[in-house]
């Protein structure tokens, strides 16, 4: 069975600092996709970044990068130069094999608070 | 940029009533999903839908729930005889296909409150 673990329930970071949000996963499937979503206080779920299990390079999207360590089954999100607007809940998630548009399994989330 | 839309944004209902949550997925997407998030908890998968039928459902998705794509654009979740514990945010999501880079895009959610 697939599982996502986020061990940081909450984090406080000073504005303009970089922050790393931890995520580990467990799956027996050789092909899978890893995602990070941001959920601000308004409630919507915003897609941030995606990493495929066969991708050779770590994914990057603007200030977001995913530190993918396949052997350790970790997929940490790195936000560079944090901004006040980054304060939100962040969810790590995993989708099953590429051959199916399967459901996404979410971690419990990390609440990130940026201090001015 | 295309987006998934959901209506209503907030629904208040009395226990025992039926509610229908509506979603309009992105137009060229083929796979549709409903998820739910009870306040303060993680997002849980309810059901996936492809080619006009359910492709997978979770234990939560019992006979109280049903999904339908009544026309070419809407995707609905019906909850019959609502219970207090059905109070949650319900998210619709869609994805274009099964390529490795295809991402599920979520709607803004419908907050359901059962009194």
Coordinates of N, CA and C in Angstrom, one line a residue:
Chain A
X1 N 0.8 -1.2 0.0 CA 0.0 0.0 0.0 C 0.9 1.3 0.0
X2 N 0.4 2.3 -0.6 CA 1.1 3.5 -0.7 C 0.9 4.4 0.6
X3 N 1.9 5.1 1.0 CA 1.8 5.9 2.2 C 2.6 7.2 2.0
X4 N 2.2 8.3 2.5 CA 2.9 9.5 2.5 C 3.0 10.0 4.0
X5 N 4.2 10.4 4.4 CA 4.5 10.9 5.7 C 5.1 12.2 5.8
X6 N 4.4 13.2 6.5 CA 5.0 14.5 6.7 C 5.1 14.7 8.2
X7 N 6.3 14.8 8.7 CA 6.6 14.7 10.1 C 6.6 16.1 10.8
X8 N 6.4 17.2 10.0 CA 6.5 18.5 10.5 C 5.0 19.1 10.5
X9 N 4.3 19.1 11.6 CA 3.0 19.6 11.6 C 3.0 21.1 11.4
X10 N 4.0 21.8 11.9 CA 4.1 23.3 11.7 C 5.5 23.8 11.7
X11 N 5.7 24.9 10.9 CA 7.0 25.5 10.8 C 6.9 27.0 10.8
X12 N 7.9 27.6 11.4 CA 7.9 29.1 11.4 C 9.3 29.5 10.7
X13 N 9.2 30.4 9.7 CA 10.4 30.8 9.0 C 10.4 32.3 8.8
X14 N 11.6 32.8 8.9 CA 11.7 34.3 8.7 C 11.6 34.6 7.2
X15 N 10.9 35.7 6.8 CA 10.8 36.1 5.5 C 12.1 36.2 4.8
X16 N 12.2 35.7 3.5 CA 13.4 35.7 2.7 C 14.3 34.6 2.9
X17 N 14.1 33.8 3.9 CA 14.9 32.6 4.2 C 14.3 31.5 3.3
X18 N 15.2 30.5 3.0 CA 14.8 29.3 2.4 C 14.2 28.3 3.4
X19 N 13.3 27.5 2.9 CA 12.6 26.5 3.9 C 12.5 25.2 3.2
X20 N 12.7 24.1 3.9 CA 12.6 22.8 3.4 C 11.4 22.1 4.2
X21 N 10.5 21.6 3.4 CA 9.4 20.8 4.0 C 9.6 19.3 3.7
X22 N 9.6 18.5 4.7 CA 9.9 17.1 4.6 C 8.8 16.3 4.1
X23 N 9.1 15.3 3.3 CA 8.1 14.3 2.9 C 8.8 13.0 2.6
X24 N 8.3 11.9 3.2 CA 8.8 10.6 2.8 C 7.6 9.8 2.4
X25 N 7.9 8.8 1.6 CA 6.8 8.0 1.0 C 7.1 6.5 1.0
X26 N 6.2 5.7 0.8 CA 6.4 4.3 0.7 C 5.4 3.7 -0.4
X27 N 6.0 3.0 -1.2 CA 5.3 2.3 -2.3 C 6.1 1.1 -2.8
X28 N 5.4 0.1 -3.3 CA 6.0 -1.0 -3.9 C 6.0 -0.9 -5.4
X29 N 5.3 0.1 -5.9 CA 5.3 0.3 -7.4 C 6.5 1.0 -7.9
X30 N 7.1 0.5 -9.0 CA 8.3 1.1 -9.5 C 8.0 2.5 -10.2
X31 N 6.8 2.7 -10.7 CA 6.4 4.0 -11.3 C 5.4 4.7 -10.5
X32 N 5.6 5.9 -10.2 CA 4.7 6.7 -9.4 C 5.0 8.2 -9.6
X33 N 4.1 9.0 -9.2 CA 4.4 10.5 -9.3 C 4.2 11.1 -7.9
X34 N 5.0 12.1 -7.7 CA 5.0 12.8 -6.4 C 4.6 14.3 -6.6
X35 N 3.8 14.8 -5.8 CA 3.3 16.2 -5.9 C 3.4 16.9 -4.6
X36 N 3.4 18.3 -4.8 CA 3.2 19.1 -3.7 C 2.1 20.1 -4.0
X37 N 1.2 20.3 -3.0 CA 0.1 21.2 -3.2 C 0.1 22.2 -2.0
X38 N -0.3 23.4 -2.3 CA -0.4 24.5 -1.3 C -1.9 24.8 -1.0
X39 N -2.2 24.8 0.2 CA -3.6 25.2 0.6 C -3.6 26.4 1.5
X40 N -3.9 27.6 0.9 CA -4.0 28.8 1.8 C -5.2 28.7 2.6
X41 N -5.4 29.7 3.5 CA -6.5 29.7 4.4 C -7.9 29.8 3.7
X42 N -7.9 30.2 2.5 CA -9.1 30.3 1.7 C -9.6 28.9 1.3
X43 N -8.7 27.9 1.4 CA -9.2 26.5 1.2 C -8.9 25.8 -0.1
X44 N -8.6 26.6 -1.1 CA -8.4 25.9 -2.4 C -7.0 25.1 -2.4
X45 N -6.9 24.2 -3.3 CA -5.7 23.3 -3.4 C -5.0 23.7 -4.6
X46 N -3.8 24.2 -4.5 CA -3.0 24.8 -5.6 C -1.8 23.9 -5.9
X47 N -1.7 23.4 -7.1 CA -0.6 22.5 -7.5 C 0.6 23.3 -7.6
X48 N 1.7 22.8 -7.0 CA 3.0 23.5 -7.0 C 4.0 22.9 -7.9
X49 N 4.2 21.5 -7.8 CA 5.4 20.9 -8.4 C 5.1 19.4 -8.5
X50 N 5.7 18.8 -9.5 CA 5.5 17.4 -9.8 C 6.9 16.7 -10.1
X51 N 7.1 15.5 -9.5 CA 8.3 14.7 -9.8 C 7.9 13.3 -10.2
X52 N 8.3 12.8 -11.3 CA 8.0 11.4 -11.7 C 9.1 10.5 -11.2
X53 N 8.8 9.3 -10.9 CA 9.8 8.4 -10.3 C 10.9 8.1 -11.2
X54 N 10.7 8.2 -12.5 CA 11.8 7.9 -13.4 C 12.5 9.2 -13.9
X55 N 12.1 10.3 -13.4 CA 12.8 11.6 -13.8 C 14.2 11.6 -13.2
X56 N 15.1 11.9 -14.1 CA 16.6 11.9 -13.7 C 16.9 13.2 -12.9
X57 N 16.3 14.3 -13.2 CA 16.6 15.5 -12.5 C 15.5 15.9 -11.5
X58 N 15.9 16.6 -10.5 CA 14.9 17.2 -9.6 C 14.1 18.2 -10.3
X59 N 12.8 18.2 -10.0 CA 11.9 19.2 -10.6 C 12.1 20.6 -9.9
X60 N 11.9 21.6 -10.8 CA 11.9 23.0 -10.3 C 10.8 23.7 -11.0
X61 N 10.2 24.7 -10.2 CA 9.2 25.6 -10.7 C 9.3 26.9 -10.0
X62 N 10.0 27.8 -10.6 CA 10.2 29.1 -10.0 C 11.0 29.0 -8.7
X63 N 10.4 29.4 -7.6 CA 11.0 29.4 -6.3 C 10.9 28.0 -5.6
X64 N 10.2 27.1 -6.3 CA 10.0 25.8 -5.7 C 10.9 24.8 -6.4
X65 N 11.5 23.9 -5.6 CA 12.2 22.8 -6.1 C 11.9 21.6 -5.2
X66 N 12.1 20.4 -5.9 CA 11.8 19.2 -5.2 C 13.1 18.4 -5.0
X67 N 13.5 18.2 -3.8 CA 14.7 17.4 -3.6 C 14.3 15.9 -3.5
X68 N 14.5 15.3 -4.6 CA 14.0 13.9 -4.8 C 15.2 12.9 -4.5
X69 N 15.1 12.1 -3.5 CA 16.1 11.1 -3.2 C 15.4 9.8 -3.2
X70 N 15.5 9.1 -4.3 CA 14.7 7.9 -4.6 C 15.0 6.8 -3.6
X71 N 16.3 6.6 -3.4 CA 16.8 5.5 -2.5 C 16.3 5.7 -1.1
X72 N 16.2 6.9 -0.7 CA 15.7 7.2 0.7 C 14.2 7.4 0.7
X73 N 13.6 7.4 -0.5 CA 12.1 7.6 -0.6 C 11.7 8.9 0.1
X74 N 12.4 9.9 -0.3 CA 12.0 11.2 0.2 C 11.8 12.2 -0.9
X75 N 11.0 13.2 -0.7 CA 10.6 14.1 -1.8 C 10.4 15.5 -1.1
X76 N 11.4 16.1 -0.6 CA 11.3 17.3 0.2 C 11.0 18.5 -0.8
X77 N 10.2 19.4 -0.3 CA 10.0 20.7 -1.0 C 10.9 21.7 -0.5
X78 N 11.5 22.4 -1.4 CA 12.4 23.6 -1.0 C 11.8 24.8 -1.6
X79 N 11.5 25.8 -0.7 CA 11.0 27.1 -1.2 C 12.2 28.1 -0.9
X80 N 12.6 28.7 -2.0 CA 13.7 29.7 -1.8 C 13.1 31.1 -1.6
X81 N 13.9 31.9 -0.8 CA 13.5 33.3 -0.6 C 12.0 33.4 -0.3
X82 N 11.6 32.8 0.9 CA 10.2 32.8 1.3 C 9.6 34.2 1.4
X83 N 8.3 34.2 1.1 CA 7.5 35.4 1.1 C 6.3 35.3 2.1
X84 N 5.8 36.4 2.5 CA 4.6 36.3 3.4 C 3.5 35.5 2.8
X85 N 3.3 35.6 1.5 CA 2.3 34.9 0.8 C 2.5 33.4 0.8
X86 N 3.6 32.9 1.2 CA 3.8 31.5 1.3 C 3.2 30.8 2.5
X87 N 2.8 31.6 3.4 CA 2.1 31.1 4.6 C 0.9 30.3 4.2
X88 N 0.9 29.0 4.5 CA -0.2 28.2 4.1 C 0.0 26.8 4.6
X89 N -0.9 25.9 4.3 CA -0.7 24.5 4.5 C -0.1 23.8 3.3
X90 N 0.8 23.0 3.4 CA 1.5 22.3 2.3 C 1.3 20.8 2.4
X91 N 0.8 20.2 1.3 CA 0.6 18.8 1.3 C 1.5 18.1 0.3
X92 N 2.2 17.1 0.7 CA 2.9 16.2 -0.2 C 1.9 15.1 -0.6
X93 N 2.0 14.6 -1.8 CA 1.0 13.6 -2.3 C 1.7 12.7 -3.3
X94 N 1.1 11.6 -3.5 CA 1.6 10.6 -4.4 C 0.5 10.0 -5.2
X95 N 0.8 9.7 -6.5 CA -0.1 9.0 -7.4 C 0.5 7.7 -7.8
X96 N -0.3 6.8 -8.1 CA 0.2 5.4 -8.4 C 0.8 5.3 -9.8
X97 N 0.8 4.1 -10.3 CA 1.5 3.9 -11.6 C 1.1 4.7 -12.7
X98 N 2.0 5.0 -13.6 CA 1.8 5.9 -14.8 C 0.7 5.3 -15.6
X99 N 0.5 4.0 -15.6 CA -0.5 3.3 -16.5 C -1.9 3.6 -16.1
X100 N -2.1 4.2 -15.0 CA -3.5 4.5 -14.6 C -3.6 5.9 -14.1
X101 N -4.7 6.6 -14.4 CA -4.9 7.9 -13.8 C -5.4 7.7 -12.4
X102 N -4.6 7.2 -11.5 CA -5.1 6.7 -10.2 C -5.2 7.8 -9.2
X103 N -5.8 7.5 -8.1 CA -6.1 8.5 -7.1 C -4.8 9.0 -6.5
X104 N -4.9 10.2 -5.9 CA -3.7 10.8 -5.2 C -3.9 10.5 -3.7
X105 N -2.8 10.1 -3.1 CA -2.8 9.9 -1.6 C -2.1 11.1 -1.0
X106 N -2.6 11.7 0.0 CA -2.1 12.9 0.6 C -1.4 12.6 1.9
X107 N -0.4 13.4 2.3 CA 0.1 13.3 3.6 C -0.7 14.2 4.5
X108 N -0.3 14.3 5.8 CA -1.1 15.0 6.7 C -0.9 16.5 6.7
X109 N 0.1 17.0 6.0 CA 0.3 18.4 5.8 C 1.3 19.0 6.8
X110 N 1.9 20.1 6.3 CA 2.7 21.0 7.2 C 2.2 22.4 7.1
X111 N 2.0 23.0 8.2 CA 1.5 24.4 8.2 C 2.7 25.3 8.3
X112 N 3.0 26.1 7.2 CA 4.1 27.0 7.2 C 3.7 28.4 7.5
X113 N 4.4 29.0 8.4 CA 4.1 30.4 8.7 C 5.3 31.2 8.5
X114 N 5.2 32.3 7.7 CA 6.4 33.1 7.4 C 6.3 34.4 8.3
X115 N 7.3 34.6 9.0 CA 7.4 35.8 9.9 C 8.0 37.0 9.1
X116 N 7.4 38.2 9.2 CA 8.0 39.4 8.5 C 9.3 39.8 9.2
Chain B
X1 N -6.1 30.7 -18.2 CA -5.7 29.3 -18.0 C -7.0 28.6 -17.6
X2 N -7.2 27.4 -18.2 CA -8.4 26.6 -17.8 C -8.3 26.2 -16.4
X3 N -9.5 26.1 -15.8 CA -9.5 25.7 -14.4 C -10.8 24.8 -14.1
X4 N -10.7 24.1 -13.0 CA -11.8 23.3 -12.5 C -12.7 24.3 -11.7
X5 N -14.0 24.3 -11.9 CA -14.9 25.1 -11.1 C -15.8 24.2 -10.3
X6 N -16.2 24.7 -9.2 CA -17.2 24.0 -8.3 C -18.2 25.0 -7.8
X7 N -19.5 24.4 -7.7 CA -20.6 25.2 -7.1 C -21.4 24.3 -6.3
X8 N -22.0 24.8 -5.2 CA -21.7 26.1 -4.6 C -20.4 26.2 -3.9
X9 N -19.9 27.3 -3.5 CA -18.7 27.4 -2.7 C -19.0 26.9 -1.2
X10 N -20.2 27.2 -0.8 CA -20.6 26.8 0.6 C -22.0 26.3 0.6
X11 N -22.3 25.1 1.1 CA -23.6 24.6 1.2 C -23.9 24.2 2.6
X12 N -25.0 24.7 3.1 CA -25.5 24.4 4.5 C -26.8 23.6 4.3
X13 N -26.8 22.5 5.0 CA -28.0 21.6 4.9 C -28.4 21.0 6.2
X14 N -29.6 20.6 6.3 CA -30.0 19.9 7.5 C -29.7 18.4 7.4
X15 N -29.4 17.8 8.6 CA -29.2 16.4 8.6 C -30.3 15.6 8.0
X16 N -30.0 14.6 7.2 CA -31.1 13.9 6.5 C -31.4 14.3 5.1
X17 N -31.0 15.5 4.8 CA -31.3 16.1 3.5 C -30.3 15.5 2.4
X18 N -30.7 15.7 1.2 CA -29.8 15.3 0.1 C -29.2 16.6 -0.5
X19 N -27.9 16.4 -0.8 CA -27.2 17.6 -1.5 C -26.5 17.1 -2.8
X20 N -26.4 18.0 -3.7 CA -25.7 17.7 -4.9 C -24.6 18.8 -5.1
X21 N -23.4 18.3 -5.2 CA -22.2 19.2 -5.4 C -21.9 19.1 -6.8
X22 N -21.6 20.3 -7.4 CA -21.4 20.3 -8.8 C -20.0 20.7 -9.2
X23 N -19.5 20.2 -10.3 CA -18.1 20.5 -10.7 C -18.1 20.6 -12.2
X24 N -17.3 21.5 -12.7 CA -17.1 21.5 -14.2 C -15.6 21.3 -14.4
X25 N -15.2 20.1 -14.8 CA -13.7 19.8 -15.0 C -13.2 20.6 -16.2
X26 N -11.9 20.6 -16.3 CA -11.2 21.2 -17.5 C -11.7 20.5 -18.7
X27 N -11.9 21.2 -19.8 CA -12.7 20.7 -20.9 C -12.1 19.5 -21.6
X28 N -10.8 19.4 -21.7 CA -10.2 18.3 -22.5 C -9.7 17.2 -21.5
X29 N -10.1 17.2 -20.3 CA -9.7 16.2 -19.3 C -10.7 15.0 -19.4
X30 N -10.1 13.9 -19.1 CA -10.9 12.6 -19.3 C -11.2 11.9 -18.0
X31 N -10.4 12.2 -16.9 CA -10.5 11.5 -15.7 C -11.0 12.5 -14.6
X32 N -11.9 12.1 -13.8 CA -12.5 13.0 -12.8 C -12.5 12.3 -11.4
X33 N -12.4 13.1 -10.4 CA -12.3 12.6 -9.0 C -13.0 13.5 -8.1
X34 N -13.4 12.9 -7.0 CA -13.9 13.6 -5.8 C -13.0 13.2 -4.6
X35 N -12.7 14.3 -3.8 CA -11.9 14.1 -2.6 C -12.7 14.8 -1.5
X36 N -12.4 14.5 -0.3 CA -13.0 15.3 0.8 C -11.9 15.5 1.9
X37 N -12.1 16.7 2.6 CA -11.2 17.1 3.6 C -12.0 17.5 4.8
X38 N -12.1 16.7 5.8 CA -12.7 17.1 7.1 C -11.8 18.1 7.7
X39 N -12.4 19.1 8.4 CA -11.6 20.3 8.9 C -10.5 19.8 9.8
X40 N -9.3 20.3 9.4 CA -8.1 20.0 10.2 C -7.4 18.7 9.8
X41 N -8.0 18.0 8.9 CA -7.5 16.6 8.5 C -7.0 16.6 7.1
X42 N -6.4 15.5 6.7 CA -5.8 15.4 5.4 C -6.9 15.1 4.4
X43 N -6.5 15.3 3.1 CA -7.4 15.1 2.0 C -7.6 13.6 1.8
X44 N -8.8 13.2 1.6 CA -9.1 11.7 1.4 C -9.8 11.5 0.0
X45 N -9.4 10.5 -0.6 CA -9.9 10.1 -1.9 C -11.3 9.5 -1.7
X46 N -12.3 9.9 -2.5 CA -13.6 9.3 -2.5 C -13.8 8.4 -3.7
X47 N -13.7 9.0 -4.9 CA -14.1 8.2 -6.1 C -13.4 8.8 -7.3
X48 N -13.1 7.9 -8.3 CA -12.6 8.3 -9.6 C -13.6 7.8 -10.7
X49 N -13.6 8.6 -11.8 CA -14.6 8.4 -12.8 C -14.0 8.5 -14.2
X50 N -14.2 7.6 -15.0 CA -13.7 7.6 -16.4 C -14.6 6.9 -17.3
X51 N -14.8 7.5 -18.5 CA -15.6 6.9 -19.5 C -17.0 6.6 -19.0
X52 N -17.6 7.5 -18.2 CA -18.9 7.4 -17.7 C -19.2 6.3 -16.7
X53 N -18.1 5.9 -16.1 CA -18.3 4.9 -15.0 C -17.3 5.1 -13.9
X54 N -17.6 4.6 -12.7 CA -16.7 4.7 -11.6 C -15.5 3.7 -11.9
X55 N -14.3 4.2 -11.8 CA -13.1 3.3 -12.0 C -12.5 2.9 -10.6
X56 N -12.7 3.7 -9.6 CA -12.2 3.2 -8.3 C -13.0 4.0 -7.2
X57 N -13.3 3.4 -6.1 CA -13.9 4.2 -5.0 C -13.3 3.7 -3.7
X58 N -13.3 4.6 -2.7 CA -12.8 4.3 -1.4 C -13.9 3.7 -0.5
X59 N -13.4 3.3 0.7 CA -14.4 2.7 1.7 C -15.4 3.8 2.1
X60 N -15.0 5.1 2.0 CA -15.9 6.1 2.5 C -17.1 6.2 1.5
X61 N -16.8 5.9 0.2 CA -17.9 6.1 -0.8 C -18.8 4.9 -0.8
X62 N -19.8 5.0 0.2 CA -20.7 3.9 0.3 C -22.0 4.3 -0.5
X63 N -23.1 3.5 -0.2 CA -24.3 3.7 -0.9 C -25.0 5.1 -0.7
X64 N -24.5 5.8 0.2 CA -25.0 7.2 0.5 C -24.5 8.1 -0.6
X65 N -23.5 7.8 -1.3 CA -22.9 8.6 -2.3 C -23.1 8.1 -3.7
X66 N -23.2 9.0 -4.7 CA -23.2 8.7 -6.1 C -22.6 9.8 -6.9
X67 N -22.1 9.4 -8.1 CA -21.6 10.4 -9.0 C -22.2 10.2 -10.3
X68 N -22.2 11.3 -11.1 CA -22.8 11.3 -12.4 C -22.2 12.4 -13.2
X69 N -22.2 12.1 -14.5 CA -21.8 13.1 -15.5 C -23.0 13.3 -16.4
X70 N -23.9 14.1 -16.0 CA -25.2 14.2 -16.7 C -25.1 14.7 -18.1
X71 N -24.1 15.6 -18.4 CA -24.0 16.1 -19.7 C -22.5 16.1 -20.0
X72 N -22.1 16.9 -21.1 CA -20.7 16.8 -21.4 C -19.8 17.6 -20.6
X73 N -20.3 18.4 -19.6 CA -19.4 19.3 -18.9 C -19.5 19.1 -17.4
X74 N -20.7 18.8 -16.8 CA -20.8 18.7 -15.4 C -20.4 17.4 -14.8
X75 N -19.9 17.4 -13.6 CA -19.6 16.1 -12.9 C -20.1 16.4 -11.5
X76 N -21.1 15.5 -11.0 CA -21.7 15.8 -9.8 C -21.5 14.7 -8.7
X77 N -21.5 15.2 -7.5 CA -21.5 14.2 -6.4 C -22.8 14.4 -5.6
X78 N -23.5 13.4 -5.4 CA -24.8 13.4 -4.7 C -24.6 12.7 -3.3
X79 N -25.0 13.3 -2.3 CA -24.9 12.7 -1.0 C -26.4 12.6 -0.5
X80 N -26.8 11.4 -0.3 CA -28.2 11.2 0.2 C -28.2 11.1 1.7
X81 N -29.3 11.6 2.3 CA -29.5 11.5 3.7 C -28.2 11.9 4.5
X82 N -27.8 13.2 4.4 CA -26.6 13.7 5.0 C -26.5 13.5 6.5
X83 N -25.3 13.2 7.0 CA -25.1 13.1 8.4 C -24.1 14.2 8.8
X84 N -24.1 14.4 10.1 CA -23.2 15.4 10.7 C -21.8 15.2 10.3
X85 N -21.4 14.0 10.2 CA -20.0 13.7 9.9 C -19.6 13.9 8.4
X86 N -20.6 14.2 7.6 CA -20.4 14.5 6.2 C -19.9 16.0 6.0
X87 N -19.9 16.7 7.1 CA -19.4 18.1 7.0 C -17.9 18.1 6.7
X88 N -17.6 18.7 5.6 CA -16.2 18.7 5.1 C -16.1 19.6 3.9
X89 N -14.9 19.8 3.5 CA -14.6 20.4 2.2 C -14.6 19.3 1.1
X90 N -15.3 19.5 0.1 CA -15.3 18.5 -1.0 C -14.6 19.1 -2.2
X91 N -13.6 18.4 -2.7 CA -12.8 18.9 -3.9 C -13.1 18.0 -5.1
X92 N -13.3 18.6 -6.2 CA -13.4 17.9 -7.5 C -12.0 18.1 -8.1
X93 N -11.5 17.1 -8.8 CA -10.3 17.2 -9.6 C -10.4 16.5 -10.9
X94 N -9.6 17.0 -11.9 CA -9.6 16.3 -13.2 C -8.2 16.3 -13.7
X95 N -8.0 15.3 -14.6 CA -6.7 15.1 -15.2 C -6.9 14.8 -16.7
X96 N -6.0 15.2 -17.5 CA -6.1 15.0 -18.9 C -6.0 13.6 -19.3
X97 N -5.0 12.9 -18.8 CA -4.8 11.5 -19.2 C -3.8 10.9 -18.3
X98 N -3.1 9.9 -18.8 CA -2.3 9.0 -18.0 C -0.8 9.2 -18.3
X99 N -0.4 10.2 -19.0 CA 1.0 10.5 -19.2 C 1.7 10.8 -17.9
X100 N 3.0 10.6 -17.9 CA 3.7 10.8 -16.6 C 3.6 12.2 -16.1
X101 N 3.5 13.2 -17.0 CA 3.5 14.6 -16.6 C 2.1 15.1 -16.4
X102 N 1.1 14.3 -16.5 CA -0.3 14.7 -16.3 C -0.6 14.9 -14.9
X103 N -1.1 16.1 -14.5 CA -1.3 16.5 -13.1 C -2.8 16.6 -12.9
X104 N -3.2 16.2 -11.7 CA -4.6 16.4 -11.3 C -4.7 17.9 -10.8
X105 N -5.7 18.6 -11.4 CA -6.0 19.9 -11.0 C -7.2 19.9 -10.2
X106 N -7.2 20.7 -9.1 CA -8.3 20.7 -8.1 C -9.1 21.9 -8.3
X107 N -10.4 21.8 -8.1 CA -11.3 22.9 -8.0 C -11.1 23.6 -6.7
X108 N -11.8 24.7 -6.5 CA -11.7 25.5 -5.2 C -12.4 24.9 -4.1
X109 N -13.2 23.9 -4.3 CA -13.8 23.2 -3.2 C -15.2 23.7 -2.9
X110 N -16.0 22.8 -2.3 CA -17.3 23.2 -1.8 C -17.3 22.8 -0.3
X111 N -17.6 23.8 0.5 CA -17.6 23.5 2.0 C -19.0 23.1 2.3
X112 N -19.2 21.9 2.8 CA -20.5 21.4 3.2 C -20.6 21.4 4.7
X113 N -21.7 22.0 5.2 CA -22.0 22.1 6.6 C -23.3 21.4 6.8
X114 N -23.3 20.3 7.6 CA -24.5 19.6 7.9 C -24.9 19.9 9.4
X115 N -26.1 20.5 9.5 CA -26.6 20.9 10.9 C -27.5 19.9 11.5

